Amino acid sequence: MQATLSLPLPRRVLRSRAVKPLLFVLCLLPFANLFWHGWTNDLGPNPEQTVIWTTGLWALRLLLLTLAVTPLRKLTGWAELARFRRMFGLFVFFYALLHFTAWLGLVNGFSVDTALRDVVKHPFVLAGMTALLLMTPLALTSTHGMIRRLGARRWQALHRLIYLIGVVAVLHFWWGKLAKNNTASPTVYALILAALLGLRLWWAWRAAQARRAQLHGTRAIDDQSKNPADNPAGNQGKSRSLA
């Protein structure tokens, strides 16, 4: 208890049991708002597009939020942020699945043939399908049981797909907006993604440099110990013993 009280206020708040349910409700609010507007017939002049764009936009926003967890944790030192990452990731899949279902049902009437023709005709549709397919194994392996079955190393390797998913999802959004001659919003999302992935590349490069320097130092010590001629202390000890 004393250790918890000694933590900074943000970390104490993040450790609270109420935070996760609160974030869960906040993540559901866009869906609840969309459902309410649909129930009251208040989705605008093009309700199909409203549903598709809203679910897709929130899938992308939550995807970027999921990718932001690790950088925020490292920059702030708030390790407690990590416990929300899986929940955010599952909500990404939830909204992406709603986005796909709305497109398949409202645009293509649940016709597989029509949907396939749309995929071939429009690159942004193909990008969206690719992102959803890549998300699926991540969602299916999000449980502790799957982590144990796969092993931590293989599980981490699989879940690094989220970086590729981020790139493909932004391309999907960008190409979709290009069709409407509007790239302002996609540019913002692309810059956020570039910053999040750039930080990871920077940290990975620094870690590789540190490992390389440590390996070089270890090898230098080993070489020095193997070559007594380069070790003055060792030579001095030998001279004294000969005297």
Short mmCIF file of N, CA and C in Angstrom, two decimals, residues 50 74 152 187 194:
data_model
loop_
_atom_site.label_atom_id
_atom_site.label_comp_id
_atom_site.label_asym_id
_atom_site.label_seq_id
_atom_site.Cartn_x
_atom_site.Cartn_y
_atom_site.Cartn_z
N THR A 50 -22.36 6.86 -43.91
CA THR A 50 -22.11 7.31 -42.54
C THR A 50 -21.65 6.16 -41.66
N LYS A 74 7.15 4.37 -22.62
CA LYS A 74 8.59 4.60 -22.55
C LYS A 74 8.92 6.06 -22.26
N ALA A 152 6.11 -17.05 -25.83
CA ALA A 152 6.21 -15.60 -25.85
C ALA A 152 6.91 -15.08 -27.10
N THR A 187 -3.61 12.65 -44.31
CA THR A 187 -2.25 13.17 -44.08
C THR A 187 -1.95 13.22 -42.59
N ALA A 194 3.65 7.67 -38.88
CA ALA A 194 5.09 7.80 -39.16
C ALA A 194 5.86 8.13 -37.88
#
